[in-house]
N, CA and C atoms as an extended XYZ file, in Angstrom:
243
Properties=species:S:1:pos:R:3:atomname:S:1:resname:S:1:resid:I:1 pbc="F F F"
N       -22.594      -19.642        9.056 N   UNK     1
C       -22.981      -20.354        7.863 CA  UNK     1
C       -22.809      -19.423        6.656 C   UNK     1
N       -22.172      -19.902        5.628 N   UNK     2
C       -21.931      -19.101        4.426 CA  UNK     2
C       -23.221      -18.941        3.632 C   UNK     2
N       -23.313      -17.808        2.970 N   UNK     3
C       -24.493      -17.543        2.139 CA  UNK     3
C       -24.364      -18.254        0.803 C   UNK     3
N       -25.493      -18.667        0.304 N   UNK     4
C       -25.502      -19.291       -1.012 CA  UNK     4
C       -25.491      -18.198       -2.078 C   UNK     4
N       -25.181      -18.610       -3.295 N   UNK     5
C       -25.219      -17.654       -4.408 CA  UNK     5
C       -26.615      -17.041       -4.546 C   UNK     5
N       -27.640      -17.857       -4.347 N   UNK     6
C       -29.015      -17.383       -4.448 CA  UNK     6
C       -29.308      -16.321       -3.391 C   UNK     6
N       -28.852      -16.539       -2.158 N   UNK     7
C       -29.057      -15.557       -1.096 CA  UNK     7
C       -28.332      -14.248       -1.401 C   UNK     7
N       -27.087      -14.358       -1.879 N   UNK     8
C       -26.323      -13.150       -2.203 CA  UNK     8
C       -26.990      -12.373       -3.336 C   UNK     8
N       -27.462      -13.101       -4.353 N   UNK     9
C       -28.124      -12.450       -5.489 CA  UNK     9
C       -29.416      -11.775       -5.037 C   UNK     9
N       -30.179      -12.444       -4.193 N   UNK    10
C       -31.428      -11.886       -3.669 CA  UNK    10
C       -31.142      -10.587       -2.890 C   UNK    10
N       -30.112      -10.603       -2.058 N   UNK    11
C       -29.741       -9.421       -1.286 CA  UNK    11
C       -29.281       -8.288       -2.206 C   UNK    11
N       -28.531       -8.628       -3.253 N   UNK    12
C       -28.080       -7.611       -4.212 CA  UNK    12
C       -29.279       -6.963       -4.918 C   UNK    12
N       -30.245       -7.774       -5.317 N   UNK    13
C       -31.458       -7.233       -5.962 CA  UNK    13
C       -32.202       -6.300       -5.023 C   UNK    13
N       -32.280       -6.681       -3.758 N   UNK    14
C       -32.960       -5.845       -2.761 CA  UNK    14
C       -32.221       -4.512       -2.589 C   UNK    14
N       -30.884       -4.561       -2.527 N   UNK    15
C       -30.107       -3.316       -2.415 CA  UNK    15
C       -30.318       -2.442       -3.649 C   UNK    15
N       -30.299       -3.055       -4.840 N   UNK    16
C       -30.504       -2.307       -6.078 CA  UNK    16
C       -31.885       -1.671       -6.112 C   UNK    16
N       -32.906       -2.424       -5.663 N   UNK    17
C       -34.266       -1.903       -5.649 CA  UNK    17
C       -34.372       -0.702       -4.709 C   UNK    17
N       -33.764       -0.817       -3.544 N   UNK    18
C       -33.787        0.288       -2.586 CA  UNK    18
C       -33.055        1.506       -3.138 C   UNK    18
N       -31.915        1.279       -3.785 N   UNK    19
C       -31.167        2.394       -4.367 CA  UNK    19
C       -31.988        3.090       -5.449 C   UNK    19
N       -32.701        2.319       -6.265 N   UNK    20
C       -33.532        2.892       -7.315 CA  UNK    20
C       -34.692        3.689       -6.707 C   UNK    20
N       -35.314        3.162       -5.668 N   UNK    21
C       -36.396        3.883       -4.998 CA  UNK    21
C       -35.882        5.195       -4.400 C   UNK    21
N       -34.710        5.159       -3.802 N   UNK    22
C       -34.137        6.374       -3.225 CA  UNK    22
C       -33.788        7.381       -4.310 C   UNK    22
N       -33.266        6.907       -5.443 N   UNK    23
C       -32.940        7.798       -6.551 CA  UNK    23
C       -34.208        8.467       -7.076 C   UNK    23
N       -35.245        7.686       -7.280 N   UNK    24
C       -36.499        8.257       -7.763 CA  UNK    24
C       -37.103        9.224       -6.753 C   UNK    24
N       -37.008        8.898       -5.474 N   UNK    25
C       -37.550        9.785       -4.442 CA  UNK    25
C       -36.846       11.142       -4.477 C   UNK    25
N       -35.557       11.152       -4.786 N   UNK    26
C       -34.822       12.420       -4.865 CA  UNK    26
C       -35.205       13.207       -6.110 C   UNK    26
N       -35.495       12.507       -7.210 N   UNK    27
C       -35.743       13.159       -8.487 CA  UNK    27
C       -37.187       13.600       -8.675 C   UNK    27
N       -38.134       12.789       -8.223 N   UNK    28
C       -39.534       13.066       -8.514 CA  UNK    28
C       -40.076       14.212       -7.681 C   UNK    28
N       -40.781       15.098       -8.352 N   UNK    29
C       -41.472       16.164       -7.663 CA  UNK    29
C       -42.886       15.710       -7.317 C   UNK    29
N       -43.530       15.068       -8.314 N   UNK    30
C       -44.872       14.525       -8.087 CA  UNK    30
C       -45.250       13.615       -9.237 C   UNK    30
N       -46.276       12.831       -9.010 N   UNK    31
C       -46.832       11.964      -10.040 CA  UNK    31
C       -48.193       12.509      -10.420 C   UNK    31
N       -48.528       12.354      -11.688 N   UNK    32
C       -49.824       12.814      -12.168 CA  UNK    32
C       -50.558       11.618      -12.768 C   UNK    32
N       -51.768       11.378      -12.302 N   UNK    33
C       -52.610       10.340      -12.890 CA  UNK    33
C       -53.382       11.014      -14.015 C   UNK    33
N       -53.381       10.404      -15.173 N   UNK    34
C       -53.989       11.020      -16.342 CA  UNK    34
C       -54.926       10.030      -17.017 C   UNK    34
N       -56.210       10.355      -17.025 N   UNK    35
C       -57.192        9.543      -17.736 CA  UNK    35
C       -57.402       10.154      -19.109 C   UNK    35
N       -57.350        9.324      -20.149 N   UNK    36
C       -57.491        9.813      -21.515 CA  UNK    36
C       -58.727        9.212      -22.168 C   UNK    36
N       -59.445       10.038      -22.900 N   UNK    37
C       -60.528        9.532      -23.727 CA  UNK    37
C       -59.909        8.867      -24.955 C   UNK    37
N       -60.676        8.041      -25.647 N   UNK    38
C       -60.158        7.267      -26.771 CA  UNK    38
C       -59.507        8.139      -27.840 C   UNK    38
N       -60.150        9.231      -28.196 N   UNK    39
C       -59.601       10.102      -29.234 CA  UNK    39
C       -58.275       10.714      -28.834 C   UNK    39
N       -58.188       11.158      -27.596 N   UNK    40
C       -56.945       11.759      -27.100 CA  UNK    40
C       -55.850       10.707      -27.012 C   UNK    40
N       -56.207        9.509      -26.571 N   UNK    41
C       -55.229        8.428      -26.491 CA  UNK    41
C       -54.714        8.065      -27.887 C   UNK    41
N       -55.596        8.058      -28.858 N   UNK    42
C       -55.180        7.750      -30.228 CA  UNK    42
C       -54.192        8.793      -30.742 C   UNK    42
N       -54.439       10.056      -30.415 N   UNK    43
C       -53.523       11.124      -30.837 CA  UNK    43
C       -52.177       10.992      -30.123 C   UNK    43
N       -52.209       10.614      -28.857 N   UNK    44
C       -50.969       10.397      -28.115 CA  UNK    44
C       -50.168        9.269      -28.754 C   UNK    44
N       -50.827        8.160      -29.046 N   UNK    45
C       -50.152        7.020      -29.663 CA  UNK    45
C       -49.595        7.388      -31.035 C   UNK    45
N       -50.389        8.117      -31.830 N   UNK    46
C       -49.923        8.522      -33.160 CA  UNK    46
C       -48.703        9.436      -33.054 C   UNK    46
N       -48.724       10.370      -32.109 N   UNK    47
C       -47.573       11.263      -31.916 CA  UNK    47
C       -46.342       10.482      -31.491 C   UNK    47
N       -46.530        9.506      -30.620 N   UNK    48
C       -45.407        8.673      -30.181 CA  UNK    48
C       -44.810        7.915      -31.361 C   UNK    48
N       -45.676        7.365      -32.199 N   UNK    49
C       -45.194        6.627      -33.370 CA  UNK    49
C       -44.458        7.547      -34.334 C   UNK    49
N       -45.002        8.732      -34.571 N   UNK    50
C       -44.377        9.682      -35.495 CA  UNK    50
C       -42.980       10.084      -35.026 C   UNK    50
N       -42.806       10.179      -33.723 N   UNK    51
C       -41.530       10.627      -33.167 CA  UNK    51
C       -40.611        9.473      -32.759 C   UNK    51
N       -41.109        8.254      -32.827 N   UNK    52
C       -40.294        7.120      -32.415 CA  UNK    52
C       -40.072        7.069      -30.916 C   UNK    52
N       -41.048        7.527      -30.151 N   UNK    53
C       -40.973        7.533      -28.688 CA  UNK    53
C       -41.825        6.376      -28.178 C   UNK    53
N       -41.272        5.578      -27.281 N   UNK    54
C       -41.959        4.377      -26.805 CA  UNK    54
C       -42.760        4.579      -25.525 C   UNK    54
N       -42.436        5.589      -24.754 N   UNK    55
C       -43.086        5.787      -23.457 CA  UNK    55
C       -43.931        7.060      -23.463 C   UNK    55
N       -45.217        6.959      -23.087 N   UNK    56
C       -46.065        8.153      -23.050 CA  UNK    56
C       -45.496        9.245      -22.133 C   UNK    56
N       -44.903        8.829      -21.007 N   UNK    57
C       -44.342        9.806      -20.072 CA  UNK    57
C       -43.234       10.622      -20.731 C   UNK    57
N       -42.456        9.979      -21.583 N   UNK    58
C       -41.369       10.665      -22.275 CA  UNK    58
C       -41.932       11.747      -23.199 C   UNK    58
N       -42.943       11.385      -23.989 N   UNK    59
C       -43.540       12.370      -24.897 CA  UNK    59
C       -44.184       13.508      -24.120 C   UNK    59
N       -44.924       13.188      -23.070 N   UNK    60
C       -45.590       14.223      -22.281 CA  UNK    60
C       -44.566       15.165      -21.649 C   UNK    60
N       -43.475       14.624      -21.143 N   UNK    61
C       -42.413       15.470      -20.562 CA  UNK    61
C       -41.820       16.401      -21.620 C   UNK    61
N       -41.567       15.851      -22.815 N   UNK    62
C       -41.012       16.672      -23.894 CA  UNK    62
C       -41.988       17.778      -24.304 C   UNK    62
N       -43.275       17.443      -24.359 N   UNK    63
C       -44.276       18.445      -24.716 CA  UNK    63
C       -44.358       19.553      -23.671 C   UNK    63
N       -44.267       19.193      -22.411 N   UNK    64
C       -44.281       20.194      -21.334 CA  UNK    64
C       -43.089       21.140      -21.469 C   UNK    64
N       -41.909       20.565      -21.692 N   UNK    65
C       -40.712       21.396      -21.845 CA  UNK    65
C       -40.808       22.271      -23.092 C   UNK    65
N       -41.355       21.711      -24.181 N   UNK    66
C       -41.538       22.496      -25.403 CA  UNK    66
C       -42.532       23.623      -25.208 C   UNK    66
N       -43.631       23.353      -24.521 N   UNK    67
C       -44.634       24.392      -24.255 CA  UNK    67
C       -44.051       25.500      -23.390 C   UNK    67
N       -43.162       25.146      -22.486 N   UNK    68
C       -42.549       26.146      -21.615 CA  UNK    68
C       -41.659       27.115      -22.398 C   UNK    68
N       -41.146       26.678      -23.543 N   UNK    69
C       -40.300       27.547      -24.359 CA  UNK    69
C       -41.107       28.519      -25.231 C   UNK    69
N       -42.414       28.277      -25.352 N   UNK    70
C       -43.248       29.150      -26.170 CA  UNK    70
C       -43.493       30.485      -25.480 C   UNK    70
N       -43.684       31.525      -26.285 N   UNK    71
C       -44.095       32.799      -25.691 CA  UNK    71
C       -45.568       32.687      -25.307 C   UNK    71
N       -46.055       33.629      -24.511 N   UNK    72
C       -47.417       33.558      -23.980 CA  UNK    72
C       -48.468       33.480      -25.079 C   UNK    72
N       -48.304       34.265      -26.130 N   UNK    73
C       -49.281       34.283      -27.218 CA  UNK    73
C       -49.330       32.928      -27.932 C   UNK    73
N       -48.191       32.358      -28.221 N   UNK    74
C       -48.157       31.041      -28.885 CA  UNK    74
C       -48.755       29.961      -28.003 C   UNK    74
N       -48.488       30.041      -26.725 N   UNK    75
C       -49.045       29.051      -25.799 CA  UNK    75
C       -50.566       29.169      -25.758 C   UNK    75
N       -51.071       30.394      -25.694 N   UNK    76
C       -52.528       30.594      -25.706 CA  UNK    76
C       -53.133       30.066      -27.004 C   UNK    76
N       -52.412       30.284      -28.097 N   UNK    77
C       -52.891       29.874      -29.415 CA  UNK    77
C       -53.060       28.344      -29.522 C   UNK    77
N       -52.075       27.606      -29.039 N   UNK    78
C       -52.167       26.149      -29.169 CA  UNK    78
C       -53.080       25.515      -28.120 C   UNK    78
N       -53.434       26.256      -27.087 N   UNK    79
C       -54.316       25.691      -26.062 CA  UNK    79
C       -55.738       26.252      -26.156 C   UNK    79
N       -55.985       27.102      -27.152 N   UNK    80
C       -57.328       27.660      -27.322 CA  UNK    80
C       -58.298       26.546      -27.712 C   UNK    80
N       -59.446       26.614      -27.125 N   UNK    81
C       -60.472       25.598      -27.416 CA  UNK    81
C       -61.415       26.091      -28.489 C   UNK    81
């Protein structure tokens, strides 16, 4: 029995989903759950708006990479409480 267009499309979506899961599994090192207080969330949103970034994960990744480029003294300075 020949497959319908709907069956073929459904199978294609399933293959695409599996390929995406496999791609992410190869790329991801780990996931981090992050709870934010209102003030911190507001600062995150404001920073995203200022930079034109739509995804919090994108901004956080960029900040991590930027912090890694700092020398030890500068890093201590911006993280001092």
